[in-house]
Amino acid sequence: MNVILVSSEVVPFAKTGGLADVTGALPGELRKAGHEVSVFMPGYAGCLNANADIEATDIKFSIPLGKRLVEGSLHKSRIPGTDVTIYFVCNEQLFNRPGIYGENGEDYSDNSTRFIFFCRAVVEAVRMLELSPDIVHCNDWQTGLIPAIIKLECASVPAFENAATLMTIHNLAYQGTFWHWDMLITGIDWKHFNWQEMEFHGNLNLLKTGLVYADGITTVSPTYAREIQTAEQGCGLEGLLQHRRNVLSGILNGIDPGEWNPATDELIPFNFDADNVGTGKPECKRVLQEESGLEINPDVPLIGIVGRLASQKGWSLILPVMRQWLESHDAQWVVLGTGDQNYHAVLTSLHRTFPKKLGLTLDFSNRLAHRIEAGSDLFVMPSQYEPCGLNQMYSMAYGTVPVVRATGGLADTVINASPENLAAGRANGFSFEPFTAEALDSTLARACAMYIENKEAWRSLIQNGMNRDWSWSASANRYVEIYQDVINRHRQTRATQSTG
């Protein structure tokens, strides 16, 4: 099949989160399976200036935005390690900026204009390139207008005659909601600005638009697909998602074994696999302790945390537990991340008080992230919500046992070390459900007790985590199944309409 994948960020060209990892890895896996794939993203100044292998094409276009025409052009390159073409939609005024979505913690005020232009430019570029996709795979609100454009305007456009659309939700909390007058910029008839289509509490909602008009919907884990149909995690769109539940699926993300593989990882001090984890991992732990300023002790549990310092990641639970453990438990912590300045301040204070028990880096370092995954005994991730999550998969691939809250993709990947799961040989980590510090504290205590007192059970958890295939291969196969279902449903609907 011929697949067009559209995203506002793609690794390695631009990244703010997991969306970029998905859209950077999936195209190559689809190509390996024999499918034609083209990728579209905005031509941000940062990625154009940093990549010499990006070249201009002769494709230029004029996009109507309300009453004005905005000029654009197309550049192209390849996703590294693949023969997949990636196209960059370029406009200097809209995308030649230091940030992707904003600067200094503030969104750009014209983000609606920027991504409405991007959506319309992608549709126009596909037409001009005569790509004739079977399916257009859109990702998050920045691409949400595309399913509406295709359904409402492209029925007789040759390039889109057979094109189905799929909308993937990577995080429902981000919806692309703008004031109602931005409806005029979309070029869509005002009659579609109503509560059943594009309107949301008086505003234009671009994610809702995509969810209404797409032929199929996916999100990044089966549990999250269920959770977003509830009032607790539906972010106001639970009614729409319940209505469309028959075309909604959850597909777990994968990880890139080319980057996250302890047997070949050049960023860690000692390589190991499931067969020699018992010798290689302790060496990684020793180096991590030394580099983090911690006491070098092979017997003390070393607890790792990597990620955004944000409330979603459960820091309201982590900080009181960490403080108590630093004061009264024989355990070490190493933290890498950046985010909320209040969390920065508390962690800095704790680090000053307990420098031999808490290693702290308030920044992002890919090298250190790999070394924490390789050297830690446990990885803590008590998220309030987590659409998929990747760090728990990285951890298990590196023989690090995750301690998580059972939500979203964490619930789908971490099998709790209950007596039943241990007896059945399924367990690969520890999980809890209540979003409370008490639940995290007791679960972490249970994990550390097993680490210290039951080495055989601990080795079983490590082996179960390391021996599972966390790669994109299985996820890509599932996407192909969904693509085919969506394409078949779209064509049946078109056939019914043409004969009706």
Short mmCIF file of C-alpha atoms in Angstrom, two decimals:
data_model
loop_
_atom_site.label_atom_id
_atom_site.label_comp_id
_atom_site.label_asym_id
_atom_site.label_seq_id
_atom_site.Cartn_x
_atom_site.Cartn_y
_atom_site.Cartn_z
CA MET A 1 0.00 0.00 0.00
CA ASN A 2 0.97 3.63 -0.40
CA VAL A 3 1.19 5.45 2.96
CA ILE A 4 1.53 9.18 3.61
CA LEU A 5 2.55 9.95 7.20
CA VAL A 6 2.20 13.54 8.45
CA SER A 7 3.63 14.88 11.70
CA SER A 8 4.79 18.16 13.22
CA GLU A 9 8.02 16.52 14.40
CA VAL A 10 10.11 13.57 13.27
CA VAL A 11 13.36 12.16 14.71
CA PRO A 12 16.12 13.13 14.00
CA PHE A 13 14.97 16.38 12.38
CA ALA A 14 12.85 17.83 15.20
CA LYS A 15 11.73 16.50 18.56
CA THR A 16 9.97 17.63 21.71
CA GLY A 17 8.54 14.26 22.81
CA GLY A 18 7.51 10.72 21.95
CA LEU A 19 5.58 11.81 18.84
CA ALA A 20 8.88 12.35 17.03
CA ASP A 21 10.17 8.91 18.02
CA VAL A 22 7.07 7.21 16.62
CA THR A 23 7.05 9.10 13.34
CA GLY A 24 10.78 8.63 12.92
CA ALA A 25 10.72 4.86 13.49
CA LEU A 26 7.42 3.67 11.98
CA PRO A 27 8.10 4.70 8.34
CA GLY A 28 11.26 2.60 8.12
CA GLU A 29 9.49 -0.46 9.52
CA LEU A 30 6.63 -0.04 7.04
CA ARG A 31 9.17 0.25 4.23
CA LYS A 32 10.88 -2.97 5.36
CA ALA A 33 7.49 -4.67 5.06
CA GLY A 34 7.31 -3.63 1.41
CA HIS A 35 5.00 -0.61 1.58
CA GLU A 36 5.54 2.74 -0.12
CA VAL A 37 5.94 5.49 2.48
CA SER A 38 6.36 9.27 2.28
CA VAL A 39 6.61 11.55 5.32
CA PHE A 40 5.70 15.25 5.63
CA MET A 41 6.70 17.69 8.37
CA PRO A 42 7.24 21.47 8.66
CA GLY A 43 10.57 22.83 7.49
CA TYR A 44 11.73 24.38 10.76
CA ALA A 45 14.82 26.53 10.52
CA GLY A 46 16.68 24.31 12.98
CA CYS A 47 16.32 21.12 10.96
CA LEU A 48 16.95 22.78 7.58
CA ASN A 49 20.10 24.51 8.79
CA ALA A 50 21.46 21.47 10.63
CA ASN A 51 21.07 18.91 7.86
CA ALA A 52 23.18 19.38 4.74
CA ASP A 53 21.46 16.51 2.96
CA ILE A 54 18.12 18.36 2.81
CA GLU A 55 17.62 19.72 -0.69
CA ALA A 56 15.08 21.98 -2.37
CA THR A 57 12.55 20.63 -4.85
CA ASP A 58 10.87 22.51 -7.67
CA ILE A 59 7.50 22.26 -5.89
CA LYS A 60 6.08 25.66 -4.90
CA PHE A 61 2.53 26.49 -3.91
CA SER A 62 0.20 29.30 -2.82
CA ILE A 63 -2.05 28.43 0.10
CA PRO A 64 -5.22 30.45 0.84
CA LEU A 65 -5.49 31.45 4.48
CA GLY A 66 -8.69 33.42 4.80
CA LYS A 67 -8.46 36.30 2.31
CA ARG A 68 -4.71 36.08 1.69
CA LEU A 69 -2.42 33.74 -0.23
CA VAL A 70 0.67 32.46 1.57
CA GLU A 71 3.57 31.13 -0.49
CA GLY A 72 5.38 27.92 0.36
CA SER A 73 7.87 25.44 -1.05
CA LEU A 74 8.96 21.87 -0.56
CA HIS A 75 12.36 20.48 0.44
CA LYS A 76 13.18 16.81 0.82
CA SER A 77 15.60 14.34 2.34
CA ARG A 78 15.68 10.73 3.57
CA ILE A 79 14.96 9.39 7.03
CA PRO A 80 18.41 8.16 8.13
CA GLY A 81 18.96 4.44 7.70
CA THR A 82 16.05 4.10 5.26
CA ASP A 83 15.10 4.97 1.69
CA VAL A 84 11.95 6.75 2.93
CA THR A 85 11.56 10.25 1.49
CA ILE A 86 10.67 12.97 3.97
CA TYR A 87 9.28 16.25 2.63
CA PHE A 88 9.59 19.57 4.47
CA VAL A 89 6.88 22.20 4.05
CA CYS A 90 8.72 25.51 4.08
CA ASN A 91 7.71 29.10 4.72
CA GLU A 92 10.29 31.38 6.28
CA GLN A 93 7.82 33.63 8.11
CA LEU A 94 5.96 30.73 9.74
CA PHE A 95 8.72 28.21 10.45
CA ASN A 96 12.03 30.11 10.61
CA ARG A 97 11.92 30.46 14.39
CA PRO A 98 13.99 29.24 17.35
CA GLY A 99 11.22 27.01 18.66
CA ILE A 100 8.83 24.44 17.22
CA TYR A 101 5.65 25.45 19.04
CA GLY A 102 6.83 28.40 21.10
CA GLU A 103 9.59 30.02 23.12
CA ASN A 104 10.29 30.61 26.83
CA GLY A 105 7.36 28.50 27.91
CA GLU A 106 4.85 30.43 25.76
CA ASP A 107 3.15 29.10 22.62
CA TYR A 108 3.46 31.14 19.46
CA SER A 109 0.32 33.27 19.11
CA ASP A 110 -0.13 32.27 15.47
CA ASN A 111 0.14 28.49 15.89
CA SER A 112 -3.29 28.02 14.36
CA THR A 113 -2.15 29.84 11.21
CA ARG A 114 1.14 27.95 11.10
CA PHE A 115 -0.41 24.49 11.24
CA ILE A 116 -3.48 25.27 9.15
CA PHE A 117 -1.00 26.36 6.48
CA PHE A 118 0.97 23.15 7.03
CA CYS A 119 -2.14 20.95 6.64
CA ARG A 120 -3.29 22.65 3.45
CA ALA A 121 0.26 22.65 2.06
CA VAL A 122 0.59 18.89 2.62
CA VAL A 123 -2.63 18.21 0.73
CA GLU A 124 -1.51 20.48 -2.11
CA ALA A 125 1.97 18.93 -2.23
CA VAL A 126 0.55 15.39 -2.36
CA ARG A 127 -1.62 16.49 -5.31
CA MET A 128 1.30 18.12 -7.12
CA LEU A 129 3.59 15.15 -6.51
CA GLU A 130 0.84 12.75 -7.69
CA LEU A 131 1.54 10.41 -4.80
CA SER A 132 -2.00 8.88 -4.80
CA PRO A 133 -1.96 7.48 -1.24
CA ASP A 134 -4.10 4.61 -0.04
CA ILE A 135 -4.01 6.10 3.44
CA VAL A 136 -2.96 9.40 4.98
CA HIS A 137 -1.78 8.86 8.56
CA CYS A 138 -2.15 12.06 10.61
CA ASN A 139 -0.64 12.60 14.06
CA ASP A 140 -1.96 14.92 16.79
CA TRP A 141 -3.73 18.26 16.49
CA GLN A 142 -1.16 19.88 14.22
CA THR A 143 -2.41 17.62 11.40
CA GLY A 144 -6.07 17.53 12.43
CA LEU A 145 -7.38 19.65 9.55
CA ILE A 146 -6.16 17.18 6.91
CA PRO A 147 -8.94 14.57 7.30
CA ALA A 148 -11.53 17.36 7.00
CA ILE A 149 -9.92 18.80 3.86
CA ILE A 150 -9.72 15.39 2.21
CA LYS A 151 -13.29 14.41 3.08
CA LEU A 152 -14.93 17.75 2.32
CA GLU A 153 -12.90 18.97 -0.65
CA CYS A 154 -10.99 16.12 -2.32
CA ALA A 155 -13.58 13.56 -3.36
CA SER A 156 -12.98 14.36 -7.04
CA VAL A 157 -9.26 15.13 -6.80
CA PRO A 158 -7.40 12.28 -8.57
CA ALA A 159 -4.60 12.03 -5.99
CA PHE A 160 -7.15 11.45 -3.21
CA GLU A 161 -9.83 9.37 -4.96
CA ASN A 162 -9.02 6.28 -2.88
CA ALA A 163 -7.36 7.91 0.13
CA ALA A 164 -8.54 6.89 3.57
CA THR A 165 -7.42 8.85 6.65
CA LEU A 166 -6.19 7.73 10.05
CA MET A 167 -5.81 10.03 13.07
CA THR A 168 -3.42 9.03 15.87
CA ILE A 169 -3.70 10.58 19.33
CA HIS A 170 -0.34 10.70 21.09
CA ASN A 171 -1.57 12.78 24.03
CA LEU A 172 -5.21 13.84 24.23
CA ALA A 173 -4.38 16.71 26.59
CA TYR A 174 -3.01 18.71 23.65
CA GLN A 175 -5.88 19.53 21.30
CA GLY A 176 -5.04 22.64 19.29
CA THR A 177 -7.87 24.82 20.57
CA PHE A 178 -8.07 28.36 19.14
CA TRP A 179 -10.56 31.24 19.07
CA HIS A 180 -13.56 30.78 16.81
CA TRP A 181 -12.56 33.40 14.23
CA ASP A 182 -9.63 31.19 13.21
CA MET A 183 -12.29 29.08 11.52
CA LEU A 184 -12.08 31.61 8.69
CA ILE A 185 -8.41 30.75 8.13
CA THR A 186 -9.18 27.05 7.62
CA GLY A 187 -11.10 27.68 4.39
CA ILE A 188 -13.76 25.21 5.57
CA ASP A 189 -17.37 26.42 5.27
CA TRP A 190 -18.62 28.07 8.47
CA LYS A 191 -21.55 25.62 8.61
CA HIS A 192 -19.09 22.97 9.87
CA PHE A 193 -18.34 25.06 12.95
CA ASN A 194 -20.82 23.25 15.20
CA TRP A 195 -20.63 21.01 18.26
CA GLN A 196 -20.75 17.84 16.17
CA GLU A 197 -17.79 18.76 13.96
CA MET A 198 -15.17 21.48 14.57
CA GLU A 199 -16.47 23.56 17.49
CA PHE A 200 -15.53 22.88 21.13
CA HIS A 201 -16.97 25.15 23.84
CA GLY A 202 -17.11 28.06 21.42
CA ASN A 203 -13.61 27.56 20.05
CA LEU A 204 -12.06 25.87 17.04
CA ASN A 205 -10.59 22.50 18.03
CA LEU A 206 -8.25 20.99 15.44
CA LEU A 207 -7.78 17.62 17.15
CA LYS A 208 -11.54 17.19 17.44
CA THR A 209 -11.79 18.08 13.74
CA GLY A 210 -9.44 15.24 12.86
CA LEU A 211 -11.23 12.78 15.14
CA VAL A 212 -14.59 13.63 13.56
CA TYR A 213 -13.51 13.35 9.94
CA ALA A 214 -10.88 10.58 9.98
CA ASP A 215 -11.90 7.14 8.75
CA GLY A 216 -10.06 5.54 11.65
CA ILE A 217 -8.53 6.55 14.99
CA THR A 218 -5.63 5.06 16.91
CA THR A 219 -3.79 5.92 20.06
CA VAL A 220 -0.54 4.66 21.51
CA SER A 221 -1.67 1.87 23.84
CA PRO A 222 -4.76 -0.34 24.30
CA THR A 223 -5.35 0.83 27.88
CA TYR A 224 -5.11 4.51 26.91
CA ALA A 225 -7.67 3.85 24.15
CA ARG A 226 -10.09 2.78 26.88
CA GLU A 227 -9.11 5.51 29.34
CA ILE A 228 -9.75 8.38 26.93
CA GLN A 229 -13.37 7.28 26.63
CA THR A 230 -13.88 8.18 30.31
CA ALA A 231 -14.59 11.54 31.90
CA GLU A 232 -11.39 11.26 33.98
CA GLN A 233 -9.06 11.14 30.97
CA GLY A 234 -11.25 12.12 28.02
CA CYS A 235 -10.32 15.83 28.27
CA GLY A 236 -13.85 16.77 27.20
CA LEU A 237 -13.80 14.58 24.07
CA GLU A 238 -14.88 11.34 25.75
CA GLY A 239 -18.36 11.56 24.21
CA LEU A 240 -16.95 11.81 20.70
CA LEU A 241 -14.52 8.97 21.35
CA GLN A 242 -17.26 6.78 22.77
CA HIS A 243 -19.34 7.53 19.67
CA ARG A 244 -16.41 6.49 17.44
CA ARG A 245 -15.23 3.57 19.58
CA ASN A 246 -15.83 1.08 16.76
CA VAL A 247 -13.03 2.72 14.72
CA LEU A 248 -10.73 3.41 17.71
CA SER A 249 -7.75 1.12 18.45
CA GLY A 250 -4.72 1.24 20.72
CA ILE A 251 -1.30 0.21 19.36
CA LEU A 252 1.73 0.19 21.64
CA ASN A 253 4.74 2.12 20.47
CA GLY A 254 8.01 0.27 20.06
CA ILE A 255 11.62 1.24 20.72
CA ASP A 256 14.51 1.45 18.28
CA PRO A 257 16.87 -1.49 18.92
CA GLY A 258 19.51 0.32 16.90
CA GLU A 259 19.65 2.96 19.63
CA TRP A 260 18.39 1.12 22.71
CA ASN A 261 20.24 -2.18 22.91
CA PRO A 262 22.63 -2.83 25.82
CA ALA A 263 24.58 -5.36 23.72
CA THR A 264 25.63 -2.71 21.18
CA ASP A 265 25.06 0.65 22.94
CA GLU A 266 28.18 2.77 22.53
CA LEU A 267 27.02 5.24 25.21
CA ILE A 268 27.30 2.81 28.11
CA PRO A 269 30.60 1.72 29.69
CA PHE A 270 30.04 -2.05 29.41
CA ASN A 271 27.87 -3.94 26.96
CA PHE A 272 25.73 -6.87 28.01
CA ASP A 273 22.75 -8.96 26.97
CA ALA A 274 20.35 -11.32 28.74
CA ASP A 275 23.03 -13.99 29.01
CA ASN A 276 25.71 -11.90 30.73
CA VAL A 277 23.60 -9.20 32.41
CA GLY A 278 24.83 -10.49 35.78
CA THR A 279 28.38 -9.35 35.01
CA GLY A 280 27.90 -6.39 32.64
CA LYS A 281 25.17 -4.53 34.52
CA PRO A 282 27.03 -4.32 37.87
CA GLU A 283 29.92 -2.66 36.03
CA CYS A 284 27.51 -0.11 34.52
CA LYS A 285 26.11 0.48 38.00
CA ARG A 286 29.56 1.08 39.46
CA VAL A 287 30.39 3.67 36.77
CA LEU A 288 27.01 5.39 37.20
CA GLN A 289 27.54 5.64 40.96
CA GLU A 290 31.01 7.07 40.45
CA GLU A 291 29.94 9.60 37.79
CA SER A 292 26.91 10.68 39.87
CA GLY A 293 28.97 11.31 43.01
CA LEU A 294 27.33 8.44 44.90
CA GLU A 295 28.95 5.94 47.24
CA ILE A 296 30.17 2.98 45.17
CA ASN A 297 28.26 0.07 46.67
CA PRO A 298 27.06 -2.91 44.60
CA ASP A 299 24.53 -4.00 47.21
CA VAL A 300 22.49 -0.82 47.73
CA PRO A 301 19.46 -0.45 45.41
CA LEU A 302 20.04 2.28 42.81
CA ILE A 303 16.79 3.94 41.67
CA GLY A 304 16.77 5.82 38.35
CA ILE A 305 14.42 8.49 36.99
CA VAL A 306 14.66 10.07 33.52
CA GLY A 307 12.10 12.46 32.05
CA ARG A 308 10.20 15.71 32.29
CA LEU A 309 9.82 17.23 35.74
CA ALA A 310 6.07 17.66 35.32
CA SER A 311 3.02 16.81 37.41
CA GLN A 312 1.88 14.29 34.80
CA LYS A 313 4.98 12.22 35.54
CA GLY A 314 3.97 11.80 39.19
CA TRP A 315 6.40 14.19 40.87
CA SER A 316 3.83 15.04 43.54
CA LEU A 317 4.26 11.40 44.62
CA ILE A 318 7.98 11.02 43.97
CA LEU A 319 9.21 13.99 46.03
CA PRO A 320 7.71 13.07 49.43
CA VAL A 321 8.74 9.44 48.97
CA MET A 322 12.24 10.43 47.87
CA ARG A 323 12.67 12.77 50.84
CA GLN A 324 11.60 10.04 53.29
CA TRP A 325 13.83 7.44 51.66
CA LEU A 326 16.86 9.73 51.59
CA GLU A 327 16.41 10.33 55.30
CA SER A 328 15.71 6.76 56.45
CA HIS A 329 16.37 4.11 53.76
CA ASP A 330 19.56 2.53 52.48
CA ALA A 331 18.97 3.32 48.80
CA GLN A 332 20.39 5.66 46.17
CA TRP A 333 18.67 7.82 43.55
CA VAL A 334 19.83 9.30 40.27
CA VAL A 335 17.64 11.83 38.47
CA LEU A 336 17.94 13.30 34.97
CA GLY A 337 15.37 15.79 33.70
CA THR A 338 14.17 19.33 33.37
CA GLY A 339 10.82 21.07 33.71
CA ASP A 340 8.86 22.72 36.51
CA GLN A 341 11.11 25.16 38.38
CA ASN A 342 9.46 24.29 41.70
CA TYR A 343 10.60 20.70 41.27
CA HIS A 344 14.06 21.97 40.30
CA ALA A 345 14.28 23.87 43.59
CA VAL A 346 13.19 20.95 45.79
CA LEU A 347 15.50 18.48 44.06
CA THR A 348 18.43 20.90 44.28
CA SER A 349 17.85 21.26 48.03
CA LEU A 350 17.66 17.48 48.50
CA HIS A 351 20.83 17.00 46.47
CA ARG A 352 22.72 19.48 48.63
CA THR A 353 21.57 17.70 51.77
CA PHE A 354 22.19 14.14 50.50
CA PRO A 355 24.93 14.39 47.83
CA LYS A 356 26.07 10.78 48.38
CA LYS A 357 22.55 9.37 48.03
CA LEU A 358 21.07 11.54 45.24
CA GLY A 359 22.71 12.17 41.88
CA LEU A 360 21.02 15.05 40.05
CA THR A 361 21.30 16.50 36.55
CA LEU A 362 18.71 19.20 35.76
CA ASP A 363 19.18 19.08 32.02
CA PHE A 364 18.81 16.60 29.19
CA SER A 365 21.67 14.31 28.21
CA ASN A 366 21.13 11.40 25.84
CA ARG A 367 24.40 9.88 27.00
CA LEU A 368 23.40 10.03 30.67
CA ALA A 369 19.90 8.72 29.89
CA HIS A 370 21.45 5.59 28.41
CA ARG A 371 23.84 5.20 31.34
CA ILE A 372 21.01 5.54 33.88
CA GLU A 373 18.99 2.87 32.09
CA ALA A 374 22.01 0.56 32.02
CA GLY A 375 23.26 1.18 35.56
CA SER A 376 20.11 1.48 37.67
CA ASP A 377 18.51 -1.45 39.46
CA LEU A 378 15.03 0.09 39.42
CA PHE A 379 13.32 2.77 37.33
CA VAL A 380 10.48 4.80 38.88
CA MET A 381 7.65 6.08 36.67
CA PRO A 382 4.43 6.75 38.69
CA SER A 383 2.64 8.76 36.01
CA GLN A 384 -0.75 10.36 36.61
CA TYR A 385 -1.51 9.36 33.02
CA GLU A 386 0.78 7.92 30.35
CA PRO A 387 -0.52 7.36 26.82
CA CYS A 388 2.27 4.88 26.09
CA GLY A 389 5.60 5.64 27.71
CA LEU A 390 8.97 4.53 26.40
CA ASN A 391 11.27 4.69 29.41
CA GLN A 392 9.73 1.62 31.01
CA MET A 393 10.52 -0.30 27.80
CA TYR A 394 14.07 1.08 27.67
CA SER A 395 14.47 0.00 31.30
CA MET A 396 13.34 -3.56 30.75
CA ALA A 397 15.51 -3.89 27.64
CA TYR A 398 18.48 -2.89 29.84
CA GLY A 399 17.65 -5.23 32.73
CA THR A 400 16.33 -2.43 34.94
CA VAL A 401 13.14 -3.30 36.78
CA PRO A 402 10.34 -0.68 36.43
CA VAL A 403 8.14 0.55 39.28
CA VAL A 404 5.12 2.20 37.68
CA ARG A 405 1.55 3.28 38.19
CA ALA A 406 -0.78 1.03 36.17
CA THR A 407 -2.11 3.54 33.66
CA GLY A 408 -2.05 3.74 29.86
CA GLY A 409 0.91 2.05 28.23
CA LEU A 410 2.51 1.39 31.62
CA ALA A 411 -0.36 -0.98 32.39
CA ASP A 412 0.09 -2.69 29.02
CA THR A 413 3.83 -3.29 29.33
CA VAL A 414 4.65 -3.81 33.02
CA ILE A 415 3.36 -7.07 34.52
CA ASN A 416 3.21 -6.70 38.30
CA ALA A 417 5.31 -9.02 40.46
CA SER A 418 2.29 -10.46 42.28
CA PRO A 419 2.59 -13.98 43.71
CA GLU A 420 0.44 -15.28 40.86
CA ASN A 421 2.49 -13.60 38.12
CA LEU A 422 5.75 -14.65 39.74
CA ALA A 423 4.56 -18.25 39.96
CA ALA A 424 3.48 -18.18 36.31
CA GLY A 425 6.81 -16.68 35.21
CA ARG A 426 5.17 -13.59 33.67
CA ALA A 427 6.23 -10.76 36.00
CA ASN A 428 8.68 -8.13 34.74
CA GLY A 429 8.21 -5.25 37.19
CA PHE A 430 6.07 -3.66 39.91
CA SER A 431 2.90 -1.63 39.54
CA PHE A 432 0.20 0.00 41.65
CA GLU A 433 -3.09 1.75 40.92
CA PRO A 434 -3.91 4.49 43.47
CA PHE A 435 -2.30 7.81 42.60
CA THR A 436 -0.92 8.31 46.11
CA ALA A 437 2.51 8.64 47.69
CA GLU A 438 1.59 5.82 50.05
CA ALA A 439 1.02 3.43 47.14
CA LEU A 440 4.34 4.39 45.55
CA ASP A 441 6.16 4.05 48.87
CA SER A 442 4.82 0.57 49.62
CA THR A 443 5.42 -0.67 46.06
CA LEU A 444 8.98 0.66 46.03
CA ALA A 445 9.58 -0.98 49.41
CA ARG A 446 8.29 -4.28 48.03
CA ALA A 447 10.61 -3.98 45.03
CA CYS A 448 13.68 -3.18 47.12
CA ALA A 449 12.91 -6.04 49.51
CA MET A 450 12.91 -8.48 46.59
CA TYR A 451 16.14 -6.98 45.25
CA ILE A 452 17.86 -7.53 48.59
CA GLU A 453 16.24 -10.76 49.80
CA ASN A 454 15.20 -12.81 46.76
CA LYS A 455 17.89 -12.74 44.07
CA GLU A 456 16.31 -15.62 42.13
CA ALA A 457 12.97 -13.80 41.73
CA TRP A 458 14.82 -10.59 40.83
CA ARG A 459 16.77 -12.37 38.09
CA SER A 460 13.47 -13.71 36.74
CA LEU A 461 12.08 -10.17 36.45
CA ILE A 462 15.20 -9.04 34.61
CA GLN A 463 15.13 -11.96 32.18
CA ASN A 464 11.43 -11.52 31.43
CA GLY A 465 11.97 -7.86 30.64
CA MET A 466 15.08 -8.38 28.51
CA ASN A 467 13.73 -11.31 26.52
CA ARG A 468 10.59 -9.56 25.29
CA ASP A 469 10.71 -7.98 21.83
CA TRP A 470 10.17 -4.26 22.43
CA SER A 471 11.08 -3.28 18.85
CA TRP A 472 8.90 -1.50 16.32
CA SER A 473 8.43 -4.66 14.25
CA ALA A 474 5.32 -5.93 16.07
CA SER A 475 3.85 -2.42 16.32
CA ALA A 476 4.37 -1.80 12.60
CA ASN A 477 2.60 -5.07 11.75
CA ARG A 478 -0.36 -3.94 13.83
CA TYR A 479 -0.43 -0.56 12.05
CA VAL A 480 -0.53 -2.37 8.70
CA GLU A 481 -3.56 -4.36 9.90
CA ILE A 482 -5.30 -1.16 10.99
CA TYR A 483 -4.41 0.61 7.74
CA GLN A 484 -5.99 -2.21 5.75
CA ASP A 485 -9.14 -2.19 7.89
CA VAL A 486 -9.49 1.59 7.52
CA ILE A 487 -8.89 1.44 3.76
CA ASN A 488 -11.47 -1.33 3.31
CA ARG A 489 -14.05 0.51 5.42
CA HIS A 490 -13.44 3.74 3.52
CA ARG A 491 -13.87 2.06 0.15
CA GLN A 492 -17.01 0.25 1.24
CA THR A 493 -18.47 3.56 2.39
CA ARG A 494 -17.55 5.21 -0.91
CA ALA A 495 -19.09 2.32 -2.87
CA THR A 496 -22.29 2.52 -0.83
CA GLN A 497 -22.54 6.28 -1.36
CA SER A 498 -21.95 6.01 -5.11
CA THR A 499 -24.66 3.35 -5.55
CA GLY A 500 -27.06 5.01 -3.14
#
